PDB file of C-alpha atoms and ligand atoms in Angstrom:
ATOM      1  CA  MET A 893     125.081  96.921  69.066  1.00  0.00           C
ATOM      2  CA  LYS A 894     125.158  94.438  72.088  1.00  0.00           C
ATOM      3  CA  PRO A 895     121.469  94.456  74.194  1.00  0.00           C
ATOM      4  CA  VAL A 896     121.579  96.082  77.463  1.00  0.00           C
ATOM      5  CA  PRO A 897     121.538  93.902  80.497  1.00  0.00           C
ATOM      6  CA  LEU A 898     118.717  95.670  82.236  1.00  0.00           C
ATOM      7  CA  TRP A 899     117.163  95.330  85.722  1.00  0.00           C
ATOM      8  CA  VAL A 900     113.830  97.453  86.492  1.00  0.00           C
ATOM      9  CA  ASP A 901     112.744  98.460  89.684  1.00  0.00           C
ATOM     10  CA  CYS A 902     109.054  99.902  89.426  1.00  0.00           C
ATOM     11  CA  ASP A 903     106.009 100.641  91.369  1.00  0.00           C
ATOM     12  CA  PRO A 904     103.418  99.421  88.554  1.00  0.00           C
ATOM     13  CA  GLY A 905     101.357 101.983  88.414  1.00  0.00           C
ATOM     14  CA  ILE A 906     100.275 103.201  84.924  1.00  0.00           C
ATOM     15  CA  ASP A 907     103.423 104.700  83.403  1.00  0.00           C
ATOM     16  CA  ASP A 908     105.437 102.010  84.865  1.00  0.00           C
ATOM     17  CA  VAL A 909     103.302  99.331  83.021  1.00  0.00           C
ATOM     18  CA  LEU A 910     103.675 101.478  79.884  1.00  0.00           C
ATOM     19  CA  ALA A 911     107.470 101.606  80.408  1.00  0.00           C
ATOM     20  CA  LEU A 912     107.409  97.957  80.777  1.00  0.00           C
ATOM     21  CA  MET A 913     105.438  97.217  77.688  1.00  0.00           C
ATOM     22  CA  TYR A 914     107.639  99.743  75.882  1.00  0.00           C
ATOM     23  CA  LEU A 915     110.794  97.941  76.938  1.00  0.00           C
ATOM     24  CA  CYS A 916     109.307  94.706  75.668  1.00  0.00           C
ATOM     25  CA  GLY A 917     109.422  95.688  72.128  1.00  0.00           C
ATOM     26  CA  ARG A 918     112.937  96.965  72.199  1.00  0.00           C
ATOM     27  CA  ARG A 919     115.549  94.300  70.734  1.00  0.00           C
ATOM     28  CA  ASP A 920     118.392  96.020  72.460  1.00  0.00           C
ATOM     29  CA  VAL A 921     117.013  94.901  75.740  1.00  0.00           C
ATOM     30  CA  GLU A 922     118.529  91.637  77.655  1.00  0.00           C
ATOM     31  CA  TRP A 923     115.975  91.205  80.773  1.00  0.00           C
ATOM     32  CA  ILE A 924     117.817  90.198  83.969  1.00  0.00           C
ATOM     33  CA  GLY A 925     115.077  91.073  86.385  1.00  0.00           C
ATOM     34  CA  ILE A 926     112.258  93.079  87.531  1.00  0.00           C
ATOM     35  CA  SER A 927     111.553  94.056  91.295  1.00  0.00           C
ATOM     36  CA  THR A 928     108.739  95.799  92.651  1.00  0.00           C
ATOM     37  CA  VAL A 929     108.583  98.427  95.426  1.00  0.00           C
ATOM     38  CA  HIS A 930     105.877 100.053  97.637  1.00  0.00           C
ATOM     39  CA  GLY A 931     104.892 103.268  95.679  1.00  0.00           C
ATOM     40  CA  ASN A 932     101.885 103.598  93.664  1.00  0.00           C
ATOM     41  CA  VAL A 933     100.646 100.426  94.772  1.00  0.00           C
ATOM     42  CA  ASP A 934     102.004  97.933  97.288  1.00  0.00           C
ATOM     43  CA  ALA A 935     104.673  95.629  96.103  1.00  0.00           C
ATOM     44  CA  THR A 936     102.668  92.575  95.792  1.00  0.00           C
ATOM     45  CA  ARG A 937     100.119  94.455  93.646  1.00  0.00           C
ATOM     46  CA  GLY A 938     103.103  96.000  91.694  1.00  0.00           C
ATOM     47  CA  ALA A 939     104.271  92.354  90.918  1.00  0.00           C
ATOM     48  CA  THR A 940     100.951  91.374  89.466  1.00  0.00           C
ATOM     49  CA  ASN A 941     100.882  94.302  87.468  1.00  0.00           C
ATOM     50  CA  ALA A 942     104.460  93.987  86.053  1.00  0.00           C
ATOM     51  CA  LEU A 943     103.585  90.293  84.845  1.00  0.00           C
ATOM     52  CA  VAL A 944     100.254  92.128  83.153  1.00  0.00           C
ATOM     53  CA  ALA A 945     102.503  94.406  81.216  1.00  0.00           C
ATOM     54  CA  LEU A 946     104.909  91.669  80.232  1.00  0.00           C
ATOM     55  CA  GLU A 947     102.009  89.299  79.248  1.00  0.00           C
ATOM     56  CA  THR A 948     100.023  92.151  77.594  1.00  0.00           C
ATOM     57  CA  ALA A 949     103.253  92.858  75.396  1.00  0.00           C
ATOM     58  CA  ARG A 950     103.815  89.222  74.921  1.00  0.00           C
ATOM     59  CA  GLY A 951     107.339  89.907  76.089  1.00  0.00           C
ATOM     60  CA  PRO A 952     109.986  87.498  77.343  1.00  0.00           C
ATOM     61  CA  SER A 953     109.427  85.472  80.784  1.00  0.00           C
ATOM     62  CA  VAL A 954     111.345  87.738  83.205  1.00  0.00           C
ATOM     63  CA  PRO A 955     111.771  87.028  86.998  1.00  0.00           C
ATOM     64  CA  VAL A 956     109.528  89.446  88.888  1.00  0.00           C
ATOM     65  CA  LEU A 957     110.428  89.848  92.510  1.00  0.00           C
ATOM     66  CA  ILE A 958     108.706  91.625  95.471  1.00  0.00           C
ATOM     67  CA  GLY A 959     110.694  94.261  97.286  1.00  0.00           C
ATOM     68  CA  VAL A 960     110.305  96.154 100.126  1.00  0.00           C
ATOM     69  CA  ASP A 961     106.661  97.013 101.010  1.00  0.00           C
ATOM     70  CA  ARG A 962     107.072 100.449 102.818  1.00  0.00           C
ATOM     71  CA  PRO A 963     109.344 103.444 102.790  1.00  0.00           C
ATOM     72  CA  LEU A 964     112.540 103.171 105.074  1.00  0.00           C
ATOM     73  CA  VAL A 965     111.567 105.381 107.959  1.00  0.00           C
ATOM     74  CA  HIS A 966     108.306 107.207 107.771  1.00  0.00           C
ATOM     75  CA  TRP A 967     105.004 105.568 106.333  1.00  0.00           C
ATOM     76  CA  SER A 968     103.474 107.075 102.924  1.00  0.00           C
ATOM     77  CA  PRO A 969     100.266 105.712 101.523  1.00  0.00           C
ATOM     78  CA  VAL A 970     100.013 104.451  97.929  1.00  0.00           C
ATOM     79  CA  ALA A 971      98.952 106.603  95.161  1.00  0.00           C
ATOM     80  CA  GLU A 972      95.058 105.378  94.688  1.00  0.00           C
ATOM     81  CA  ASP A 973      93.835 108.476  93.606  1.00  0.00           C
ATOM     82  CA  GLU A 974      96.476 108.769  90.652  1.00  0.00           C
ATOM     83  CA  HIS A 975      96.647 104.908  89.595  1.00  0.00           C
ATOM     84  CA  GLY A 976      93.259 103.479  90.927  1.00  0.00           C
ATOM     85  CA  ARG A 977      92.845 100.895  93.415  1.00  0.00           C
ATOM     86  CA  ASN A 978      94.409  98.339  91.095  1.00  0.00           C
ATOM     87  CA  GLY A 979      97.264 100.510  90.045  1.00  0.00           C
ATOM     88  CA  LEU A 980      96.070 100.126  86.205  1.00  0.00           C
ATOM     89  CA  GLY A 981      93.687 103.264  86.363  1.00  0.00           C
ATOM     90  CA  ASP A 982      91.017 100.503  87.689  1.00  0.00           C
ATOM     91  CA  VAL A 983      90.751  98.994  84.122  1.00  0.00           C
ATOM     92  CA  VAL A 984      90.047  95.553  84.353  1.00  0.00           C
ATOM     93  CA  VAL A 985      92.328  93.140  83.066  1.00  0.00           C
ATOM     94  CA  VAL A 986      92.856  89.287  82.934  1.00  0.00           C
ATOM     95  CA  ALA A 987      94.964  87.941  85.762  1.00  0.00           C
ATOM     96  CA  PRO A 988      98.575  87.019  84.544  1.00  0.00           C
ATOM     97  CA  ARG A 989      99.239  83.579  84.012  1.00  0.00           C
ATOM     98  CA  GLN A 990     102.850  83.782  85.648  1.00  0.00           C
ATOM     99  CA  ARG A 991     103.352  84.336  89.017  1.00  0.00           C
ATOM    100  CA  PRO A 992     106.255  86.352  90.909  1.00  0.00           C
ATOM    101  CA  THR A 993     109.481  84.591  91.666  1.00  0.00           C
ATOM    102  CA  ALA A 994     110.368  83.844  94.880  1.00  0.00           C
ATOM    103  CA  GLY A 995     113.105  85.758  96.682  1.00  0.00           C
ATOM    104  CA  LEU A 996     113.284  89.306  97.734  1.00  0.00           C
ATOM    105  CA  GLY A 997     113.730  92.252  95.015  1.00  0.00           C
ATOM    106  CA  PRO A 998     116.843  93.895  96.652  1.00  0.00           C
ATOM    107  CA  VAL A 999     118.690  90.789  97.332  1.00  0.00           C
ATOM    108  CA  GLN A1000     118.133  89.703  93.965  1.00  0.00           C
ATOM    109  CA  LEU A1001     119.010  92.786  92.508  1.00  0.00           C
ATOM    110  CA  ALA A1002     122.469  92.901  94.437  1.00  0.00           C
ATOM    111  CA  ARG A1003     123.423  89.248  93.374  1.00  0.00           C
ATOM    112  CA  ALA A1004     122.470  89.709  89.744  1.00  0.00           C
ATOM    113  CA  ALA A1005     124.859  92.870  89.804  1.00  0.00           C
ATOM    114  CA  ALA A1006     127.565  90.871  91.403  1.00  0.00           C
ATOM    115  CA  ALA A1007     127.525  88.123  88.982  1.00  0.00           C
ATOM    116  CA  ARG A1008     128.171  90.425  86.268  1.00  0.00           C
ATOM    117  CA  PRO A1009     130.425  93.234  87.444  1.00  0.00           C
ATOM    118  CA  GLY A1010     130.145  96.419  85.391  1.00  0.00           C
ATOM    119  CA  GLU A1011     127.740  95.238  83.206  1.00  0.00           C
ATOM    120  CA  LEU A1012     124.081  95.860  84.761  1.00  0.00           C
ATOM    121  CA  VAL A1013     122.044  98.722  83.879  1.00  0.00           C
ATOM    122  CA  VAL A1014     119.667  99.510  86.410  1.00  0.00           C
ATOM    123  CA  LEU A1015     116.169 101.629  85.736  1.00  0.00           C
ATOM    124  CA  ALA A1016     114.437 102.756  89.105  1.00  0.00           C
ATOM    125  CA  LEU A1017     110.841 103.938  88.234  1.00  0.00           C
ATOM    126  CA  GLY A1018     109.512 103.875  91.651  1.00  0.00           C
ATOM    127  CA  PRO A1019     110.697 105.167  95.076  1.00  0.00           C
ATOM    128  CA  LEU A1020     114.214 104.358  95.705  1.00  0.00           C
ATOM    129  CA  THR A1021     113.481 101.877  98.689  1.00  0.00           C
ATOM    130  CA  ASN A1022     114.766  98.628  97.111  1.00  0.00           C
ATOM    131  CA  LEU A1023     117.957 100.364  95.689  1.00  0.00           C
ATOM    132  CA  ALA A1024     119.011 101.823  99.189  1.00  0.00           C
ATOM    133  CA  VAL A1025     118.359  98.300 100.796  1.00  0.00           C
ATOM    134  CA  ALA A1026     120.235  96.724  98.061  1.00  0.00           C
ATOM    135  CA  LEU A1027     123.059  99.303  98.788  1.00  0.00           C
ATOM    136  CA  LEU A1028     123.021  98.432 102.509  1.00  0.00           C
ATOM    137  CA  ILE A1029     123.114  94.681 101.710  1.00  0.00           C
ATOM    138  CA  ASP A1030     126.069  95.040  99.315  1.00  0.00           C
ATOM    139  CA  PRO A1031     128.243  98.448  99.431  1.00  0.00           C
ATOM    140  CA  ASP A1032     130.093  97.161  96.163  1.00  0.00           C
ATOM    141  CA  LEU A1033     126.604  97.734  94.315  1.00  0.00           C
ATOM    142  CA  PRO A1034     127.587 101.085  93.043  1.00  0.00           C
ATOM    143  CA  ARG A1035     130.903  99.483  91.596  1.00  0.00           C
ATOM    144  CA  ASN A1036     129.024  96.221  90.294  1.00  0.00           C
ATOM    145  CA  VAL A1037     126.345  98.525  88.379  1.00  0.00           C
ATOM    146  CA  ARG A1038     127.354  99.937  85.265  1.00  0.00           C
ATOM    147  CA  GLU A1039     124.736 102.755  85.313  1.00  0.00           C
ATOM    148  CA  LEU A1040     121.803 103.569  87.331  1.00  0.00           C
ATOM    149  CA  TYR A1041     119.002 105.628  85.766  1.00  0.00           C
ATOM    150  CA  ILE A1042     116.495 107.253  88.105  1.00  0.00           C
ATOM    151  CA  MET A1043     113.224 108.615  87.216  1.00  0.00           C
ATOM    152  CA  GLY A1044     112.575 110.960  90.115  1.00  0.00           C
ATOM    153  CA  GLY A1045     112.843 114.430  91.199  1.00  0.00           C
ATOM    154  CA  ALA A1046     112.159 118.211  90.285  1.00  0.00           C
ATOM    155  CA  VAL A1047     115.196 120.292  90.249  1.00  0.00           C
ATOM    156  CA  HIS A1048     114.435 123.283  88.409  1.00  0.00           C
ATOM    157  CA  VAL A1049     110.411 122.772  88.148  1.00  0.00           C
ATOM    158  CA  PRO A1050     107.651 122.399  90.716  1.00  0.00           C
ATOM    159  CA  GLY A1051     106.921 118.952  92.174  1.00  0.00           C
ATOM    160  CA  ASN A1052     103.989 117.017  91.496  1.00  0.00           C
ATOM    161  CA  THR A1053     102.835 115.720  94.910  1.00  0.00           C
ATOM    162  CA  THR A1054     103.690 118.696  96.927  1.00  0.00           C
ATOM    163  CA  PRO A1055     104.895 121.920  95.400  1.00  0.00           C
ATOM    164  CA  ALA A1056     108.410 120.890  96.546  1.00  0.00           C
ATOM    165  CA  ALA A1057     108.545 117.165  95.456  1.00  0.00           C
ATOM    166  CA  GLU A1058     107.788 114.700  92.940  1.00  0.00           C
ATOM    167  CA  PHE A1059     106.455 111.573  94.022  1.00  0.00           C
ATOM    168  CA  ASN A1060     109.223 108.989  93.976  1.00  0.00           C
ATOM    169  CA  ILE A1061     111.288 111.292  96.170  1.00  0.00           C
ATOM    170  CA  TRP A1062     108.538 112.218  98.274  1.00  0.00           C
ATOM    171  CA  HIS A1063     107.235 108.636  98.954  1.00  0.00           C
ATOM    172  CA  ASP A1064     110.639 107.461 100.413  1.00  0.00           C
ATOM    173  CA  PRO A1065     113.141 110.720 101.116  1.00  0.00           C
ATOM    174  CA  GLU A1066     115.747 109.017 103.200  1.00  0.00           C
ATOM    175  CA  ALA A1067     116.055 106.049 100.533  1.00  0.00           C
ATOM    176  CA  ALA A1068     116.647 108.956  97.812  1.00  0.00           C
ATOM    177  CA  HIS A1069     119.235 110.550  99.991  1.00  0.00           C
ATOM    178  CA  VAL A1070     120.977 106.961 100.450  1.00  0.00           C
ATOM    179  CA  VAL A1071     120.909 106.333  97.000  1.00  0.00           C
ATOM    180  CA  LEU A1072     121.695 109.646  95.564  1.00  0.00           C
ATOM    181  CA  SER A1073     124.919 110.048  97.934  1.00  0.00           C
ATOM    182  CA  ALA A1074     126.318 106.896  96.653  1.00  0.00           C
ATOM    183  CA  PRO A1075     129.359 106.620  94.207  1.00  0.00           C
ATOM    184  CA  TRP A1076     127.161 105.389  90.980  1.00  0.00           C
ATOM    185  CA  ALA A1077     127.452 106.534  87.665  1.00  0.00           C
ATOM    186  CA  ALA A1078     123.605 107.776  88.158  1.00  0.00           C
ATOM    187  CA  THR A1079     121.539 109.501  86.034  1.00  0.00           C
ATOM    188  CA  LEU A1080     118.493 111.400  87.129  1.00  0.00           C
ATOM    189  CA  VAL A1081     115.548 111.663  84.622  1.00  0.00           C
ATOM    190  CA  SER A1082     113.238 114.224  86.497  1.00  0.00           C
ATOM    191  CA  LEU A1083     110.108 116.093  85.959  1.00  0.00           C
ATOM    192  CA  ASP A1084     112.365 118.737  84.376  1.00  0.00           C
ATOM    193  CA  VAL A1085     112.300 116.381  81.285  1.00  0.00           C
ATOM    194  CA  THR A1086     109.576 114.158  81.565  1.00  0.00           C
ATOM    195  CA  GLU A1087     107.054 117.037  81.582  1.00  0.00           C
ATOM    196  CA  GLN A1088     108.473 117.896  78.494  1.00  0.00           C
ATOM    197  CA  ALA A1089     106.982 114.945  76.702  1.00  0.00           C
ATOM    198  CA  LEU A1090     103.279 115.093  77.429  1.00  0.00           C
ATOM    199  CA  LEU A1091     101.089 112.521  75.364  1.00  0.00           C
ATOM    200  CA  GLU A1092      98.255 114.773  73.945  1.00  0.00           C
ATOM    201  CA  GLY A1093      96.630 115.830  70.613  1.00  0.00           C
ATOM    202  CA  GLU A1094      97.762 113.667  67.356  1.00  0.00           C
ATOM    203  CA  TYR A1095      99.541 111.263  69.549  1.00  0.00           C
ATOM    204  CA  TRP A1096      96.731 111.082  71.973  1.00  0.00           C
ATOM    205  CA  ASN A1097      94.241 110.435  68.862  1.00  0.00           C
ATOM    206  CA  ALA A1098      96.656 107.882  67.176  1.00  0.00           C
ATOM    207  CA  LEU A1099      96.999 105.799  70.530  1.00  0.00           C
ATOM    208  CA  GLU A1100      93.074 105.804  70.865  1.00  0.00           C
ATOM    209  CA  ALA A1101      92.541 104.545  67.324  1.00  0.00           C
ATOM    210  CA  ALA A1102      95.309 102.126  67.463  1.00  0.00           C
ATOM    211  CA  GLN A1103      93.837  98.435  67.928  1.00  0.00           C
ATOM    212  CA  GLY A1104      96.802  96.145  69.518  1.00  0.00           C
ATOM    213  CA  ALA A1105      96.423  94.893  72.881  1.00  0.00           C
ATOM    214  CA  LYS A1106      99.390  97.442  74.375  1.00  0.00           C
ATOM    215  CA  ALA A1107      97.824 100.561  72.829  1.00  0.00           C
ATOM    216  CA  ARG A1108      94.379  99.508  74.003  1.00  0.00           C
ATOM    217  CA  LEU A1109      95.612  98.967  77.592  1.00  0.00           C
ATOM    218  CA  ALA A1110      97.595 102.115  77.562  1.00  0.00           C
ATOM    219  CA  ALA A1111      94.789 104.208  76.312  1.00  0.00           C
ATOM    220  CA  LEU A1112      92.287 102.924  78.667  1.00  0.00           C
ATOM    221  CA  MET A1113      94.675 103.507  81.868  1.00  0.00           C
ATOM    222  CA  LEU A1114      95.662 106.809  80.220  1.00  0.00           C
ATOM    223  CA  ALA A1115      92.331 108.235  79.718  1.00  0.00           C
ATOM    224  CA  ARG A1116      91.973 108.583  83.672  1.00  0.00           C
ATOM    225  CA  TRP A1117      94.970 111.104  83.289  1.00  0.00           C
ATOM    226  CA  VAL A1118      94.199 112.904  80.369  1.00  0.00           C
ATOM    227  CA  GLU A1119      90.800 113.840  81.917  1.00  0.00           C
ATOM    228  CA  ALA A1120      92.320 114.618  85.191  1.00  0.00           C
ATOM    229  CA  ARG A1121      94.792 116.989  83.828  1.00  0.00           C
ATOM    230  CA  ARG A1122      92.037 118.719  81.577  1.00  0.00           C
ATOM    231  CA  ILE A1123      89.826 119.409  84.640  1.00  0.00           C
ATOM    232  CA  ARG A1124      92.939 120.614  86.527  1.00  0.00           C
ATOM    233  CA  THR A1125      94.841 122.473  83.869  1.00  0.00           C
ATOM    234  CA  GLY A1126      92.390 122.724  80.838  1.00  0.00           C
ATOM    235  CA  ARG A1127      95.238 120.637  78.913  1.00  0.00           C
ATOM    236  CA  ALA A1128      93.888 117.340  77.814  1.00  0.00           C
ATOM    237  CA  ALA A1129      97.049 115.332  78.286  1.00  0.00           C
ATOM    238  CA  ALA A1130      99.145 112.582  80.087  1.00  0.00           C
ATOM    239  CA  GLY A1131     102.595 112.359  81.473  1.00  0.00           C
ATOM    240  CA  LEU A1132     104.933 109.482  80.233  1.00  0.00           C
ATOM    241  CA  HIS A1133     107.445 109.816  83.174  1.00  0.00           C
ATOM    242  CA  ASP A1134     108.494 106.277  83.422  1.00  0.00           C
ATOM    243  CA  PRO A1135     108.661 105.651  79.570  1.00  0.00           C
ATOM    244  CA  VAL A1136     110.897 108.823  79.359  1.00  0.00           C
ATOM    245  CA  ALA A1137     113.212 107.434  81.707  1.00  0.00           C
ATOM    246  CA  ALA A1138     113.153 103.964  80.162  1.00  0.00           C
ATOM    247  CA  ALA A1139     113.993 105.276  76.535  1.00  0.00           C
ATOM    248  CA  ILE A1140     116.683 107.519  78.131  1.00  0.00           C
ATOM    249  CA  ALA A1141     118.356 104.589  79.633  1.00  0.00           C
ATOM    250  CA  LEU A1142     118.645 102.896  76.268  1.00  0.00           C
ATOM    251  CA  ALA A1143     119.395 105.968  74.424  1.00  0.00           C
ATOM    252  CA  PRO A1144     121.166 108.630  76.312  1.00  0.00           C
ATOM    253  CA  THR A1145     121.672 110.971  73.394  1.00  0.00           C
ATOM    254  CA  LEU A1146     117.793 111.876  73.810  1.00  0.00           C
ATOM    255  CA  ALA A1147     118.447 114.092  76.476  1.00  0.00           C
ATOM    256  CA  GLU A1148     121.257 116.814  77.526  1.00  0.00           C
ATOM    257  CA  TYR A1149     122.347 117.065  80.911  1.00  0.00           C
ATOM    258  CA  GLU A1150     123.871 119.340  83.739  1.00  0.00           C
ATOM    259  CA  THR A1151     126.314 117.068  86.350  1.00  0.00           C
ATOM    260  CA  THR A1152     126.189 118.037  90.010  1.00  0.00           C
ATOM    261  CA  PRO A1153     125.490 116.525  93.226  1.00  0.00           C
ATOM    262  CA  VAL A1154     121.715 116.552  94.226  1.00  0.00           C
ATOM    263  CA  ARG A1155     120.529 117.345  97.855  1.00  0.00           C
ATOM    264  CA  VAL A1156     117.098 115.584  98.972  1.00  0.00           C
ATOM    265  CA  ASP A1157     115.025 117.323 101.752  1.00  0.00           C
ATOM    266  CA  VAL A1158     114.595 114.806 104.397  1.00  0.00           C
ATOM    267  CA  SER A1159     112.895 117.257 106.871  1.00  0.00           C
ATOM    268  CA  GLN A1160     109.366 116.665 108.032  1.00  0.00           C
ATOM    269  CA  GLY A1161     108.351 120.299 106.931  1.00  0.00           C
ATOM    270  CA  PRO A1162     106.680 121.476 103.429  1.00  0.00           C
ATOM    271  CA  ASP A1163     110.103 121.030 101.509  1.00  0.00           C
ATOM    272  CA  ARG A1164     110.220 117.160 102.228  1.00  0.00           C
ATOM    273  CA  GLY A1165     111.265 115.326  99.457  1.00  0.00           C
ATOM    274  CA  ARG A1166     112.861 118.436  97.442  1.00  0.00           C
ATOM    275  CA  THR A1167     115.689 117.485  95.143  1.00  0.00           C
ATOM    276  CA  SER A1168     117.740 120.431  94.459  1.00  0.00           C
ATOM    277  CA  ALA A1169     121.269 120.831  92.793  1.00  0.00           C
ATOM    278  CA  ALA A1170     124.030 121.068  95.172  1.00  0.00           C
ATOM    279  CA  PRO A1171     127.191 122.267  93.361  1.00  0.00           C
ATOM    280  CA  ASP A1172     129.106 123.536  96.285  1.00  0.00           C
ATOM    281  CA  SER A1173     128.361 120.210  98.266  1.00  0.00           C
ATOM    282  CA  LEU A1174     130.705 117.250  98.743  1.00  0.00           C
ATOM    283  CA  GLY A1175     128.271 114.760  97.460  1.00  0.00           C
ATOM    284  CA  PHE A1176     128.646 112.486  94.330  1.00  0.00           C
ATOM    285  CA  PRO A1177     128.139 114.203  91.112  1.00  0.00           C
ATOM    286  CA  VAL A1178     124.680 112.902  89.318  1.00  0.00           C
ATOM    287  CA  ARG A1179     123.771 113.493  85.634  1.00  0.00           C
ATOM    288  CA  CYS A1180     120.568 115.347  85.778  1.00  0.00           C
ATOM    289  CA  ALA A1181     118.563 115.341  82.296  1.00  0.00           C
ATOM    290  CA  THR A1182     117.737 119.062  81.715  1.00  0.00           C
ATOM    291  CA  ARG A1183     116.390 118.741  78.023  1.00  0.00           C
ATOM    292  CA  LEU A1184     114.582 116.024  75.987  1.00  0.00           C
ATOM    293  CA  ASP A1185     114.292 115.370  72.282  1.00  0.00           C
ATOM    294  CA  ARG A1186     110.370 115.558  72.503  1.00  0.00           C
ATOM    295  CA  GLU A1187     109.437 114.420  68.831  1.00  0.00           C
ATOM    296  CA  ARG A1188     112.316 111.595  68.862  1.00  0.00           C
ATOM    297  CA  PHE A1189     110.986 110.079  72.250  1.00  0.00           C
ATOM    298  CA  LEU A1190     107.401 110.215  71.101  1.00  0.00           C
ATOM    299  CA  ALA A1191     107.982 108.730  67.955  1.00  0.00           C
ATOM    300  CA  ASP A1192     109.703 105.831  69.420  1.00  0.00           C
ATOM    301  CA  PHE A1193     107.348 105.355  72.305  1.00  0.00           C
ATOM    302  CA  MET A1194     104.195 105.387  69.869  1.00  0.00           C
ATOM    303  CA  THR A1195     105.794 102.979  67.664  1.00  0.00           C
ATOM    304  CA  GLN A1196     106.554 100.453  70.329  1.00  0.00           C
ATOM    305  CA  ILE A1197     103.127 101.020  72.102  1.00  0.00           C
ATOM    306  CA  THR A1198     101.201 100.819  69.030  1.00  0.00           C
ATOM    307  CA  SER A1199     102.690  97.703  67.496  1.00  0.00           C
ATOM    308  CA  PRO A1200     100.639  94.518  67.725  1.00  0.00           C
TER     309      PRO A1200
HETATM  310  O1  RIB B1503     106.394 111.490  89.790  1.00  0.00           O
HETATM  311  C1  RIB B1503     106.244 109.973  88.720  1.00  0.00           C
HETATM  312  C2  RIB B1503     106.602 109.191  89.165  1.00  0.00           C
HETATM  313  O2  RIB B1503     106.037 108.693  90.136  1.00  0.00           O
HETATM  314  C3  RIB B1503     106.460 107.841  88.350  1.00  0.00           C
HETATM  315  O3  RIB B1503     107.474 106.680  88.346  1.00  0.00           O
HETATM  316  C4  RIB B1503     105.118 107.343  88.501  1.00  0.00           C
HETATM  317  O4  RIB B1503     104.801 106.093  88.210  1.00  0.00           O
HETATM  318  C5  RIB B1503     104.955 107.573  90.093  1.00  0.00           C
HETATM  319  O5  RIB B1503     105.799 106.582  90.601  1.00  0.00           O
HETATM  320 CA1   CA B1504     106.587 104.682  88.892  1.00  0.00          CA
END
């Protein structure tokens, strides 16, 4: 099967780094570019961490471009509590050899899509600020992009940042509204499915026992999340939000879907950032993942992350 021409927009961040390392192991990916956005960390730190992920995974040389370093309208802080000051769970790593590529993420994303109309698959793993700016730069972007996969939202389940909202949408709801209202072939991979694939039990033990560089970095970063969730809920487990979205982008049959327009709450109240199915609205339909083949995903993820 022909490799997927892939652009990843992300805010690395612990699970973004896991997703990038997972993708580095997949032979069905043709890397086009990576852009970073303000979210878990600032966009510059995100670019450094994306390069850490690529070099730890001994992946290909991929252009990493720094993107927009603040939400579109209202300021929102980075997620230091969740991802640590360095965005890697405060795990100390060797600085990457490569440096970010000159240019602005959204501009280069729009150019890459226009250069290969109808071919690019875009995977958005952070707040949607870069995607919104790219849309404003080039209104033809939805036509140029073959498919857009978004890790974000919480449609029929509670949020993880407020009871109403998931982090990527909550961090920049105005950008999410612009993106989810546009005429793409868009798939939303929300907490409704990513929370179905927690890393725990035998999978966690196997990761801790693995000796490769990817597995060791993953285990060191995820230890923070496993312990935090154990204290919070009594369940020693870690969410793999971005790797789930990455796996679905390459194998959509991993999930089941409902297709509906999606409404984003952009108010300043307690519902800010809520994503709701809006079947009666006139918005463009979004394919929303509702169910994940957990075992198939975890087997694939573990194979990639524990390989040397
Ligand atoms: O809510 C989970 C999402 O927010 C993930 O993409 C994580 O990296 C954070 O950005
Ligand atoms: Ca992310």
